[in-house]
mmCIF file with all atom_site columns, N, CA and C in Angstrom:
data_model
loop_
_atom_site.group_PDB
_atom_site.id
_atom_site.type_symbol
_atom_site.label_atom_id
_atom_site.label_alt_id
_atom_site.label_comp_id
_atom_site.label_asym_id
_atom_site.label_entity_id
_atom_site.label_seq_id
_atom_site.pdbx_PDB_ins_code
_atom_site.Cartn_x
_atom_site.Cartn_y
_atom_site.Cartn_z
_atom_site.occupancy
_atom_site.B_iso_or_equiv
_atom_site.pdbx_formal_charge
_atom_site.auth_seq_id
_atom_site.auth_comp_id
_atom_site.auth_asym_id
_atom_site.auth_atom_id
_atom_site.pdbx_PDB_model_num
ATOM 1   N N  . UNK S 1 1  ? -8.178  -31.470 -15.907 1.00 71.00 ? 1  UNK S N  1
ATOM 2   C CA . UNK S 1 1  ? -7.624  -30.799 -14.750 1.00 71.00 ? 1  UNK S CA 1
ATOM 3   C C  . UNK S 1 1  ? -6.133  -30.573 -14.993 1.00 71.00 ? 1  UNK S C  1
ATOM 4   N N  . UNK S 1 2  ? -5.550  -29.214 -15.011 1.00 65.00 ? 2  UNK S N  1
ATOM 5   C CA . UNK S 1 2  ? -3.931  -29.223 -14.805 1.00 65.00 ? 2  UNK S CA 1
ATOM 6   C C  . UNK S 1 2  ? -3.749  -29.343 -13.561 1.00 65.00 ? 2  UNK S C  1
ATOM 7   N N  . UNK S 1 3  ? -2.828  -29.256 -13.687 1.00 70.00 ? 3  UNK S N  1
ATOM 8   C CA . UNK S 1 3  ? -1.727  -29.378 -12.322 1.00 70.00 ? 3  UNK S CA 1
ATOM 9   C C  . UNK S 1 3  ? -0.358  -29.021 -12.599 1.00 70.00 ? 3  UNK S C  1
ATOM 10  N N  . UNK S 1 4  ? 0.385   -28.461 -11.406 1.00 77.00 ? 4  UNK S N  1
ATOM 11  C CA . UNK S 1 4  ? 1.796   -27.737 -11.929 1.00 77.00 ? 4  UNK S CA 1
ATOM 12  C C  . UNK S 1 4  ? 2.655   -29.427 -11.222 1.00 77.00 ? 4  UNK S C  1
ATOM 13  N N  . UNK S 1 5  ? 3.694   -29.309 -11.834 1.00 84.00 ? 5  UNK S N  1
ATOM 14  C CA . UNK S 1 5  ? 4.850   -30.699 -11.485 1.00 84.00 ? 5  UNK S CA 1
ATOM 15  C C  . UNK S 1 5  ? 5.136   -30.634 -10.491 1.00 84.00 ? 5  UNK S C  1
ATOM 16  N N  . UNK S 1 6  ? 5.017   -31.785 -9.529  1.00 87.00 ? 6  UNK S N  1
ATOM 17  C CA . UNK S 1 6  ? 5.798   -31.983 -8.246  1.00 87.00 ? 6  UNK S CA 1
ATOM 18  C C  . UNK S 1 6  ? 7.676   -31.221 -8.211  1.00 87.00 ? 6  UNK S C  1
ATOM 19  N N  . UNK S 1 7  ? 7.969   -31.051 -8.917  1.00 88.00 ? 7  UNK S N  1
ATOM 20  C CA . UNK S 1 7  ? 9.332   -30.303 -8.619  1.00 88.00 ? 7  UNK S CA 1
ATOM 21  C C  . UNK S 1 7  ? 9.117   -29.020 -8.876  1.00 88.00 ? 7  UNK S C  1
ATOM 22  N N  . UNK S 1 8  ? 8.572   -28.286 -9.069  1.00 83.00 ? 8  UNK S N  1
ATOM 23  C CA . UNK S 1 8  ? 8.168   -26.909 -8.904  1.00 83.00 ? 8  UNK S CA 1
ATOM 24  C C  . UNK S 1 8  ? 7.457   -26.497 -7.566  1.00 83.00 ? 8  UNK S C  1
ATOM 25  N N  . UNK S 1 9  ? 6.724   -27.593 -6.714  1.00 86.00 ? 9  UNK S N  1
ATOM 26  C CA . UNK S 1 9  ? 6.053   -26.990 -5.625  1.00 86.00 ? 9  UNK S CA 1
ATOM 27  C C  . UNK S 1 9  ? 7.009   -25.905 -4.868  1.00 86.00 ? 9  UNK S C  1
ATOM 28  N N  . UNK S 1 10 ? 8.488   -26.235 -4.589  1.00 89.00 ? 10 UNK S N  1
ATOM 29  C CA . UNK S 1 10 ? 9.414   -25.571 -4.012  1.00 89.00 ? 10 UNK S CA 1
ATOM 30  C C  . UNK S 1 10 ? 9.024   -23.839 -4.255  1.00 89.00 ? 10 UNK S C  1
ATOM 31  N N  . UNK S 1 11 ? 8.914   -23.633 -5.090  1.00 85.00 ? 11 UNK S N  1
ATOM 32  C CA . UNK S 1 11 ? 9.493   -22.775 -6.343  1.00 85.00 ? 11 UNK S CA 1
ATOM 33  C C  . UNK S 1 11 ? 8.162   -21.625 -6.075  1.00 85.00 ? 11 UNK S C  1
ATOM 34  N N  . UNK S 1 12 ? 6.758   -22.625 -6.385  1.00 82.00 ? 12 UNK S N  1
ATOM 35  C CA . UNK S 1 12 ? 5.791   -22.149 -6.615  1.00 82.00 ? 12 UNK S CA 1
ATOM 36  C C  . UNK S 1 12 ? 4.952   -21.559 -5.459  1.00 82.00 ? 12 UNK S C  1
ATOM 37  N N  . UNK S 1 13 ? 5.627   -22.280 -4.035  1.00 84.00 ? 13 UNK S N  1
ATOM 38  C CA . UNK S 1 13 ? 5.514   -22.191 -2.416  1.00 84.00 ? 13 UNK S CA 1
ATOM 39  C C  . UNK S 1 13 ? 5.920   -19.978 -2.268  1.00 84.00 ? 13 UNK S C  1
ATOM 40  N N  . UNK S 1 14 ? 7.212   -20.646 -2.565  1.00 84.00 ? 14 UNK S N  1
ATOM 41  C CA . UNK S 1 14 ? 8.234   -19.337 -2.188  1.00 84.00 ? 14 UNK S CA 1
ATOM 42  C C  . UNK S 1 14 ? 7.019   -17.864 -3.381  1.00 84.00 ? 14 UNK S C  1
ATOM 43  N N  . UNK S 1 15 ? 6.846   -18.183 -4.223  1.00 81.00 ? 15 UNK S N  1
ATOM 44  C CA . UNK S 1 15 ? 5.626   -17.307 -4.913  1.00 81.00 ? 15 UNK S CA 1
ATOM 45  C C  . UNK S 1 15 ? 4.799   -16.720 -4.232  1.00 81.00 ? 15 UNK S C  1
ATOM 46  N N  . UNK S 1 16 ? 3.920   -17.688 -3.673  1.00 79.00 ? 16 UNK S N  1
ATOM 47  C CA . UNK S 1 16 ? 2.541   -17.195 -3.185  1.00 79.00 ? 16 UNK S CA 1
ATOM 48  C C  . UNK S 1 16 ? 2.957   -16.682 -1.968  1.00 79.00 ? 16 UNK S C  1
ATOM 49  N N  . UNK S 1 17 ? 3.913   -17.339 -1.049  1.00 76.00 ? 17 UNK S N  1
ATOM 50  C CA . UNK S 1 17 ? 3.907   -15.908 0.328   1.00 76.00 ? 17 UNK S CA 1
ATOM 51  C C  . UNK S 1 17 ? 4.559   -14.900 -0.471  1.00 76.00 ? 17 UNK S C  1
ATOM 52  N N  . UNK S 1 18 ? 5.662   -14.698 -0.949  1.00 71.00 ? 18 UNK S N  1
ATOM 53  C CA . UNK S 1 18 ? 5.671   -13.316 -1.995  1.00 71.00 ? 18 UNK S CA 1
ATOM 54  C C  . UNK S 1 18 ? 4.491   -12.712 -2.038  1.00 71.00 ? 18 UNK S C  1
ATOM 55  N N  . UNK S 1 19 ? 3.553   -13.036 -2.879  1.00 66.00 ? 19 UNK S N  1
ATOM 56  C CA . UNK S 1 19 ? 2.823   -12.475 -3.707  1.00 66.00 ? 19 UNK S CA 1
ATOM 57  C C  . UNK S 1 19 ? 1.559   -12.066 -2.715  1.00 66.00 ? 19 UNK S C  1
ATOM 58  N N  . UNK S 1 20 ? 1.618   -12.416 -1.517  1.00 65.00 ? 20 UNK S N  1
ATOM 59  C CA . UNK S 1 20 ? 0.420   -12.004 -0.318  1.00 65.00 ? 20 UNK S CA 1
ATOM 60  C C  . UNK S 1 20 ? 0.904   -10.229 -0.666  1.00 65.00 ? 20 UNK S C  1
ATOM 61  N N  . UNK S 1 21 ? -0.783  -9.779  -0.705  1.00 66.00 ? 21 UNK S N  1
ATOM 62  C CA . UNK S 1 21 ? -0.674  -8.093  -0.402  1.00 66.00 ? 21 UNK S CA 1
ATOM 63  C C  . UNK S 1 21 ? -0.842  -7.821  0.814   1.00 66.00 ? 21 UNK S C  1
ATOM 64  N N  . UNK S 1 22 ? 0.407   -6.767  1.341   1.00 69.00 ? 22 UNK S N  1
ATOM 65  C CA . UNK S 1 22 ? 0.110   -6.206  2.852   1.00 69.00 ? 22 UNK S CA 1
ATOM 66  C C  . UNK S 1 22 ? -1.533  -5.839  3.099   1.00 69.00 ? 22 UNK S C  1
ATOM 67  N N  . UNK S 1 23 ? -1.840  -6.295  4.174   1.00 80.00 ? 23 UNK S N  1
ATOM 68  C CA . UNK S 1 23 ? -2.814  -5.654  4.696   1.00 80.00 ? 23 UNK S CA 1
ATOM 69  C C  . UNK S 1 23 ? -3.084  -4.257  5.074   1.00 80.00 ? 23 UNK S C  1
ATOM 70  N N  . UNK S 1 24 ? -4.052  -3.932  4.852   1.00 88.00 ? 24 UNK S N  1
ATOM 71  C CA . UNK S 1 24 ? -4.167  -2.219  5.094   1.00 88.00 ? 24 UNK S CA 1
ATOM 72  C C  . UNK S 1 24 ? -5.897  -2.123  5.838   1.00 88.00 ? 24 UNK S C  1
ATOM 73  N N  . UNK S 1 25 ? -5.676  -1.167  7.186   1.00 91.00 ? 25 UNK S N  1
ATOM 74  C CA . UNK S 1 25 ? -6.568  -0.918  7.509   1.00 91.00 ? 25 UNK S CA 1
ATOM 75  C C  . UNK S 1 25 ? -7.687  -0.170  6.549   1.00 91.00 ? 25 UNK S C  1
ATOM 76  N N  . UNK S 1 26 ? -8.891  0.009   7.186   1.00 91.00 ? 26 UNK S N  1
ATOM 77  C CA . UNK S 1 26 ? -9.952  1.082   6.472   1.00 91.00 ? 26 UNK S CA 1
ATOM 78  C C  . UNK S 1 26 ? -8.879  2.391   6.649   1.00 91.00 ? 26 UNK S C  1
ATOM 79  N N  . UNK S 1 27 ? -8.797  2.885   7.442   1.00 94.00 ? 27 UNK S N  1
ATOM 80  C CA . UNK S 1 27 ? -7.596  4.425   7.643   1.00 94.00 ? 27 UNK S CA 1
ATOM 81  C C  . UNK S 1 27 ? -7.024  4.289   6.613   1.00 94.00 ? 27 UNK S C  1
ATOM 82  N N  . UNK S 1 28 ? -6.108  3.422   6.480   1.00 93.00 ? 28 UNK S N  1
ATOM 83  C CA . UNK S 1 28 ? -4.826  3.595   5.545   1.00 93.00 ? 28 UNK S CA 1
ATOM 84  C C  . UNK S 1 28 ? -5.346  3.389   4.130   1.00 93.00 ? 28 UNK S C  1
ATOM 85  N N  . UNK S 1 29 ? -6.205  3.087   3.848   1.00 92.00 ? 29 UNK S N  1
ATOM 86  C CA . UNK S 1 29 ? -7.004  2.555   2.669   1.00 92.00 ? 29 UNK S CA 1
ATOM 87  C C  . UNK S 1 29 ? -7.631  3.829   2.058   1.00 92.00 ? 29 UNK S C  1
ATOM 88  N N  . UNK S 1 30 ? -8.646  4.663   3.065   1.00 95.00 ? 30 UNK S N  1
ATOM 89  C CA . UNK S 1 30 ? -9.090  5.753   2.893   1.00 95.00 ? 30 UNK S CA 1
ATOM 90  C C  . UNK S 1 30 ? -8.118  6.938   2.368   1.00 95.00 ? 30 UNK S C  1
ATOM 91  N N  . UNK S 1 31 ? -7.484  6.942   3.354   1.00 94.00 ? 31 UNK S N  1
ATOM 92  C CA . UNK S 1 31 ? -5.967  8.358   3.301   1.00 94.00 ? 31 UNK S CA 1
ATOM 93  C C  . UNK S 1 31 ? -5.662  7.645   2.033   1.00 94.00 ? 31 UNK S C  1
ATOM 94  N N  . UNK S 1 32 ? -4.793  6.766   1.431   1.00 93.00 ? 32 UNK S N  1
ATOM 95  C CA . UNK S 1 32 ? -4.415  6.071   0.312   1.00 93.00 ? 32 UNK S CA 1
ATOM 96  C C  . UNK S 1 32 ? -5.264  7.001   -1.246  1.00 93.00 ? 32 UNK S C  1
ATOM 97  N N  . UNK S 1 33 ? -6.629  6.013   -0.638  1.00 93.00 ? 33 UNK S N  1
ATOM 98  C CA . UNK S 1 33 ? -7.285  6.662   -1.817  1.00 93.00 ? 33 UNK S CA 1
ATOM 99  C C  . UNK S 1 33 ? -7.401  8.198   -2.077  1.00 93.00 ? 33 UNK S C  1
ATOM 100 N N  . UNK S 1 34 ? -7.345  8.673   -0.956  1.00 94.00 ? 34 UNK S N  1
ATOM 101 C CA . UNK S 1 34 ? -7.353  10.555  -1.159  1.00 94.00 ? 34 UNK S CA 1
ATOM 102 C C  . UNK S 1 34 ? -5.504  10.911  -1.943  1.00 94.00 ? 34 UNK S C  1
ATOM 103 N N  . UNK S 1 35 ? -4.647  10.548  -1.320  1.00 93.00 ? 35 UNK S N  1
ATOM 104 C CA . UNK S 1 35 ? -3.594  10.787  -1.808  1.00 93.00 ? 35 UNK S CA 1
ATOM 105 C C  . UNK S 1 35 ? -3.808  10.512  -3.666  1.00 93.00 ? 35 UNK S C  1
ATOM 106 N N  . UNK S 1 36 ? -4.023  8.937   -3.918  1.00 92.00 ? 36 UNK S N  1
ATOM 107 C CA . UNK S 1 36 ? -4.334  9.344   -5.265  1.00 92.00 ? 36 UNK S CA 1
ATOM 108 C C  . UNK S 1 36 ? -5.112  9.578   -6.121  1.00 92.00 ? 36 UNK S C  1
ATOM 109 N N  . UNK S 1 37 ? -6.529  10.073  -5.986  1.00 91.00 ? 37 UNK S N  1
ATOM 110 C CA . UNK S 1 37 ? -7.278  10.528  -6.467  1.00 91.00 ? 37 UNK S CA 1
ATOM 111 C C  . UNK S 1 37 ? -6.743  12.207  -6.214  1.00 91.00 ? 37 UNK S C  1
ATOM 112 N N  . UNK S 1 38 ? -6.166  12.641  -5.581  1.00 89.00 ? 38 UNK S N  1
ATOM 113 C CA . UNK S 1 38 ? -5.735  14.808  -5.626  1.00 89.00 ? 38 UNK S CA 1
ATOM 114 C C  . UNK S 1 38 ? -4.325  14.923  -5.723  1.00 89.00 ? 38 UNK S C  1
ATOM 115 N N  . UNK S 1 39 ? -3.725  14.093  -5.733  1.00 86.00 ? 39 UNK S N  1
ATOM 116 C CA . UNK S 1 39 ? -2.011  14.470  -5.635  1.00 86.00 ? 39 UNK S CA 1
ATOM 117 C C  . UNK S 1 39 ? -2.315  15.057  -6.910  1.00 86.00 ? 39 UNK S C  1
ATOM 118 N N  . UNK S 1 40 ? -0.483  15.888  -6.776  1.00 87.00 ? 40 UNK S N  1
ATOM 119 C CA . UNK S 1 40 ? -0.211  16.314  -5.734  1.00 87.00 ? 40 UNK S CA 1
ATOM 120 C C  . UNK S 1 40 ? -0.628  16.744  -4.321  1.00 87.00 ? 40 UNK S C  1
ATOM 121 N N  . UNK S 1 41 ? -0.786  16.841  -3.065  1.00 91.00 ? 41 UNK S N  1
ATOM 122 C CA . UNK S 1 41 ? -1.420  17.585  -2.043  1.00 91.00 ? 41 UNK S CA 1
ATOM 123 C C  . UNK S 1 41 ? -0.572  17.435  -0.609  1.00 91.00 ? 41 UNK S C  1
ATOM 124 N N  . UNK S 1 42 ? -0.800  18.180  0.083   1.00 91.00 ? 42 UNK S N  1
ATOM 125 C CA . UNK S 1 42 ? -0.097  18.150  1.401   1.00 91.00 ? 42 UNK S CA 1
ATOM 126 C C  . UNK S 1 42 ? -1.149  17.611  2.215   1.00 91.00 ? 42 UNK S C  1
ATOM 127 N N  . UNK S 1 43 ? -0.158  17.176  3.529   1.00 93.00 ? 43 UNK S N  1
ATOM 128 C CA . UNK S 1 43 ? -1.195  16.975  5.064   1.00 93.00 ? 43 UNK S CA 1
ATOM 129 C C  . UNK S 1 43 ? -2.536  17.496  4.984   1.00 93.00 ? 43 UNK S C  1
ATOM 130 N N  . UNK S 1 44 ? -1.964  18.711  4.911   1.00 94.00 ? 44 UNK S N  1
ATOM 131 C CA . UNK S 1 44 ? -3.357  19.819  5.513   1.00 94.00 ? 44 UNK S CA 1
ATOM 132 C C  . UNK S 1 44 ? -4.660  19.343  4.629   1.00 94.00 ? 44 UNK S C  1
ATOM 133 N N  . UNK S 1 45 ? -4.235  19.168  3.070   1.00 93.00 ? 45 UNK S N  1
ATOM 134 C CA . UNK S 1 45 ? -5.821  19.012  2.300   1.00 93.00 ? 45 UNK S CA 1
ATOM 135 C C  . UNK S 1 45 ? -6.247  17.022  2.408   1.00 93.00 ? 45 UNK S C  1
ATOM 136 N N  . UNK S 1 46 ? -5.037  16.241  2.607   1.00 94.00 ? 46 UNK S N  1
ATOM 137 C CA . UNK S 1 46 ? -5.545  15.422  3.153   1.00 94.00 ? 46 UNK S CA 1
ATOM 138 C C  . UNK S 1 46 ? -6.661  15.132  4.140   1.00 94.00 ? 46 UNK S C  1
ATOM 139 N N  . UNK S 1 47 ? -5.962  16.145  5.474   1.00 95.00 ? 47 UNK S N  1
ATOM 140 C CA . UNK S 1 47 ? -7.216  16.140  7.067   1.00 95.00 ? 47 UNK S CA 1
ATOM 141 C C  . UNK S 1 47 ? -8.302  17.121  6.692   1.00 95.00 ? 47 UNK S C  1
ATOM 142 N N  . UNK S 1 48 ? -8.119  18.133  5.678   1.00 95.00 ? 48 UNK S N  1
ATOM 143 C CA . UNK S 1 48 ? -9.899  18.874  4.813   1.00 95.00 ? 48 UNK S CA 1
ATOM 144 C C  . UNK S 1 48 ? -10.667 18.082  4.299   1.00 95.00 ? 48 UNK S C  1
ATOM 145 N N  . UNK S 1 49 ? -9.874  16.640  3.742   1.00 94.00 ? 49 UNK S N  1
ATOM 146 C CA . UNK S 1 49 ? -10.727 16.059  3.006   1.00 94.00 ? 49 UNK S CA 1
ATOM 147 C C  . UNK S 1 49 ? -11.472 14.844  3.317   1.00 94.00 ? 49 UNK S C  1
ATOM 148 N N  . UNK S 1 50 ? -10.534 14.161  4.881   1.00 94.00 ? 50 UNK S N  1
ATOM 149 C CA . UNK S 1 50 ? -11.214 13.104  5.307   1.00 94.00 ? 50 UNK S CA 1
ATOM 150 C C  . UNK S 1 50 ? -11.487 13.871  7.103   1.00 94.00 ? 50 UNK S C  1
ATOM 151 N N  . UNK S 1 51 ? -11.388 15.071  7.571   1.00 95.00 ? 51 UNK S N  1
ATOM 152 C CA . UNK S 1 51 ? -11.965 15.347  8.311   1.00 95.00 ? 51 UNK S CA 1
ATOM 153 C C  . UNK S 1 51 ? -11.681 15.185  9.753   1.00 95.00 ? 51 UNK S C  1
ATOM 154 N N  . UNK S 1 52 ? -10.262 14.340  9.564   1.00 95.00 ? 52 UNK S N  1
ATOM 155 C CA . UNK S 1 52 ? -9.650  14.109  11.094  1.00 95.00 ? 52 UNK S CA 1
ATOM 156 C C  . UNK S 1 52 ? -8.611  13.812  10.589  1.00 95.00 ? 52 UNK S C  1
ATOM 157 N N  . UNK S 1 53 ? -7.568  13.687  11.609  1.00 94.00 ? 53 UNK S N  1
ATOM 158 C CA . UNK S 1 53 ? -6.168  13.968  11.364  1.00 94.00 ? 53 UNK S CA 1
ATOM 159 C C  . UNK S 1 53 ? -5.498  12.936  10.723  1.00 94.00 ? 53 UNK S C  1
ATOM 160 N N  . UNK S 1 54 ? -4.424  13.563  9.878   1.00 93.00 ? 54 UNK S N  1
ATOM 161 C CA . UNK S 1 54 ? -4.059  12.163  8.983   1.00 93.00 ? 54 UNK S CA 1
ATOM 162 C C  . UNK S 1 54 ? -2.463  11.951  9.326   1.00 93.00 ? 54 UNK S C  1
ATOM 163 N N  . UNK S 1 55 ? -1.775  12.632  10.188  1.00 93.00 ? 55 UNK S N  1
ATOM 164 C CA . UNK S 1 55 ? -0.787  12.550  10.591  1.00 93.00 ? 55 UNK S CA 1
ATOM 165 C C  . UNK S 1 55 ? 0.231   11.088  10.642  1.00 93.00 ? 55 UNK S C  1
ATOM 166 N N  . UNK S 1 56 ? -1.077  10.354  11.176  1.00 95.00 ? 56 UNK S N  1
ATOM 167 C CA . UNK S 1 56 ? -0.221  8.824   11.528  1.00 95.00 ? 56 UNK S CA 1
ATOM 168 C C  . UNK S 1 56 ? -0.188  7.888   10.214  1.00 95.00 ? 56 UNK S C  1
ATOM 169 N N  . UNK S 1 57 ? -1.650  7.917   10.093  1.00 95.00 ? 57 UNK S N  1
ATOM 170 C CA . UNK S 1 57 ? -1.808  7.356   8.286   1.00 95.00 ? 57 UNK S CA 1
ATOM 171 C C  . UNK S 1 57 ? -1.037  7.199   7.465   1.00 95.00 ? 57 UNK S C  1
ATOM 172 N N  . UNK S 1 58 ? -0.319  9.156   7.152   1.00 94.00 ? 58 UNK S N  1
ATOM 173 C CA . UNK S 1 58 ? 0.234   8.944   6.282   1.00 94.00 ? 58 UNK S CA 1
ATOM 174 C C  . UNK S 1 58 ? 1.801   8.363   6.450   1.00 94.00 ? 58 UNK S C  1
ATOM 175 N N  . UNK S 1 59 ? 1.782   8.463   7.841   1.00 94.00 ? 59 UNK S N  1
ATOM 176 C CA . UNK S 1 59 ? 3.818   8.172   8.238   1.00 94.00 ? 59 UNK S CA 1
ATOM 177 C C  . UNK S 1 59 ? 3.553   6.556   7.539   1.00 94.00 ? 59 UNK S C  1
ATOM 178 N N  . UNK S 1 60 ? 2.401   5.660   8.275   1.00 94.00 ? 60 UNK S N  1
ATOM 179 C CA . UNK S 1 60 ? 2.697   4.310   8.082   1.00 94.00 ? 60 UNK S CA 1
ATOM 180 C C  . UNK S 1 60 ? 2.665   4.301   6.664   1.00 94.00 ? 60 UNK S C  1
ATOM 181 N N  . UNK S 1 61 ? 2.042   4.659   5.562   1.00 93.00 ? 61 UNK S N  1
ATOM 182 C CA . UNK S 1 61 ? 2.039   4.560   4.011   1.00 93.00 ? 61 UNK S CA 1
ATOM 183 C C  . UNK S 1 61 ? 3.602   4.980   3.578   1.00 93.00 ? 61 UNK S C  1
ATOM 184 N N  . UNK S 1 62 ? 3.946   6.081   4.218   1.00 92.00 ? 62 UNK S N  1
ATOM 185 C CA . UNK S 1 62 ? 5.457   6.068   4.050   1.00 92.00 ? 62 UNK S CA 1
ATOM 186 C C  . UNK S 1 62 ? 5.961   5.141   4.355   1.00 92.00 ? 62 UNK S C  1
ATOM 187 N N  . UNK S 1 63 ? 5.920   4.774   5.683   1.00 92.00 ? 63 UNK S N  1
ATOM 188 C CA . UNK S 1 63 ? 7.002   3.476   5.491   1.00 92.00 ? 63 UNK S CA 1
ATOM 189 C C  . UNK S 1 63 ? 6.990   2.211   5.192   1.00 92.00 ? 63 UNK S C  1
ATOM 190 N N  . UNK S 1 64 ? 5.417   1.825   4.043   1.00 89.00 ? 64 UNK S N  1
ATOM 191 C CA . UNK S 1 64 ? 5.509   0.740   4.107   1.00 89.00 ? 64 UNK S CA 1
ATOM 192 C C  . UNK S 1 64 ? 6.008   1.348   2.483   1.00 89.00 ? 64 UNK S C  1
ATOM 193 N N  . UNK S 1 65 ? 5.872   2.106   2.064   1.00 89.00 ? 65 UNK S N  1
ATOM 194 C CA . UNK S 1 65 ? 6.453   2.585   0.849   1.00 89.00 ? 65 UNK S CA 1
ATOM 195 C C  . UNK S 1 65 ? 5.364   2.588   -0.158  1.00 89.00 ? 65 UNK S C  1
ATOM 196 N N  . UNK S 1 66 ? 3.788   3.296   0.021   1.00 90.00 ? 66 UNK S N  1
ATOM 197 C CA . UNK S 1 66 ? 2.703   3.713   -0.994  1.00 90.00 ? 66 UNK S CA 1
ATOM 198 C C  . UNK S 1 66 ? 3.027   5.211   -1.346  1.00 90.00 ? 66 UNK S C  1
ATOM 199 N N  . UNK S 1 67 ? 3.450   5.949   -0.324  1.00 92.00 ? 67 UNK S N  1
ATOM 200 C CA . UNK S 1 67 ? 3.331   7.366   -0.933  1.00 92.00 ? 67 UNK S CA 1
ATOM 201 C C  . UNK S 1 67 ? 5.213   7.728   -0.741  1.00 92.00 ? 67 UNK S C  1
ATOM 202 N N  . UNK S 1 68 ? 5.400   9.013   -1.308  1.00 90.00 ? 68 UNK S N  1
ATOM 203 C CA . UNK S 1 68 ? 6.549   9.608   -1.025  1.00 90.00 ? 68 UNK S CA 1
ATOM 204 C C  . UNK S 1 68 ? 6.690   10.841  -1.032  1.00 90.00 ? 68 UNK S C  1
ATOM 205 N N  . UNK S 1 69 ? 7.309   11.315  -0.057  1.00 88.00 ? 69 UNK S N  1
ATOM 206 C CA . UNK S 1 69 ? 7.757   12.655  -0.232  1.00 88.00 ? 69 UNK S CA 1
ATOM 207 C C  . UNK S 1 69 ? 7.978   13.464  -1.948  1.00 88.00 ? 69 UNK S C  1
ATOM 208 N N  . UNK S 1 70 ? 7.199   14.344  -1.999  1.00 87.00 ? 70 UNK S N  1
ATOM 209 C CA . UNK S 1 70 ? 7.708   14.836  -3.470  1.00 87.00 ? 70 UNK S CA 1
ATOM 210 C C  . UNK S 1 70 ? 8.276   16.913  -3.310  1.00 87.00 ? 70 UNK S C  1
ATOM 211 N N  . UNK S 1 71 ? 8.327   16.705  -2.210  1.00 82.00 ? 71 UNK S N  1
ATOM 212 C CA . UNK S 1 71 ? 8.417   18.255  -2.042  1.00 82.00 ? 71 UNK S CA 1
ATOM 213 C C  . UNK S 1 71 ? 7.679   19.226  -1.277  1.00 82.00 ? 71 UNK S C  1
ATOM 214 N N  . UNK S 1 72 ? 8.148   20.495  -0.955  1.00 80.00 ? 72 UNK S N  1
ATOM 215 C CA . UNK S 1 72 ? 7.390   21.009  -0.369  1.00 80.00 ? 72 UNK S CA 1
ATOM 216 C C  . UNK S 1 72 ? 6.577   22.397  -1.033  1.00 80.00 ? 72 UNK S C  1
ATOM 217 N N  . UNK S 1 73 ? 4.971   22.936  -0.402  1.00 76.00 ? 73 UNK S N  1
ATOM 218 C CA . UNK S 1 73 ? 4.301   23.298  -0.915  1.00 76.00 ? 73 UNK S CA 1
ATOM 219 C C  . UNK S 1 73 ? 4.793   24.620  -0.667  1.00 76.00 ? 73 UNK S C  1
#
């Protein structure tokens, strides 16, 4: 069995909440995957492709910082 050294727990603590991945709804997960499976693409072929509006989706992916502005079409 290893084990890491009692003076690292500090160290190794501050890691793992780091290293938690944000949570992401099914929405944001879905829109996500369309963005990178066709990018480049705008809004519009986003909501063609999942069929309802992606307006909010994509603001929150912006600001948690998955997608970015790259220009306009």
């Amino acid at each position: 069995q290893l084990l890491s050294r009692p003076a690292f727990h500090p160290w190794l603590a501050r890691l793992e909440r780091a290293a938690a991945a944000p949570a992401l709804s099914g929405t944001l997960l879905e829109t996500l995957a369309v963005v990178a499976y066709r990018q480049p693409l705008t809004r519009a072929d986003v909501d063609a492709v999942r069929g309802v509006s992606s307006g909010e989706p994509l603001r929150q992916l912006l600001e948690k910082g998955f997608v970015r502005h790259a220009g306009r079409d």
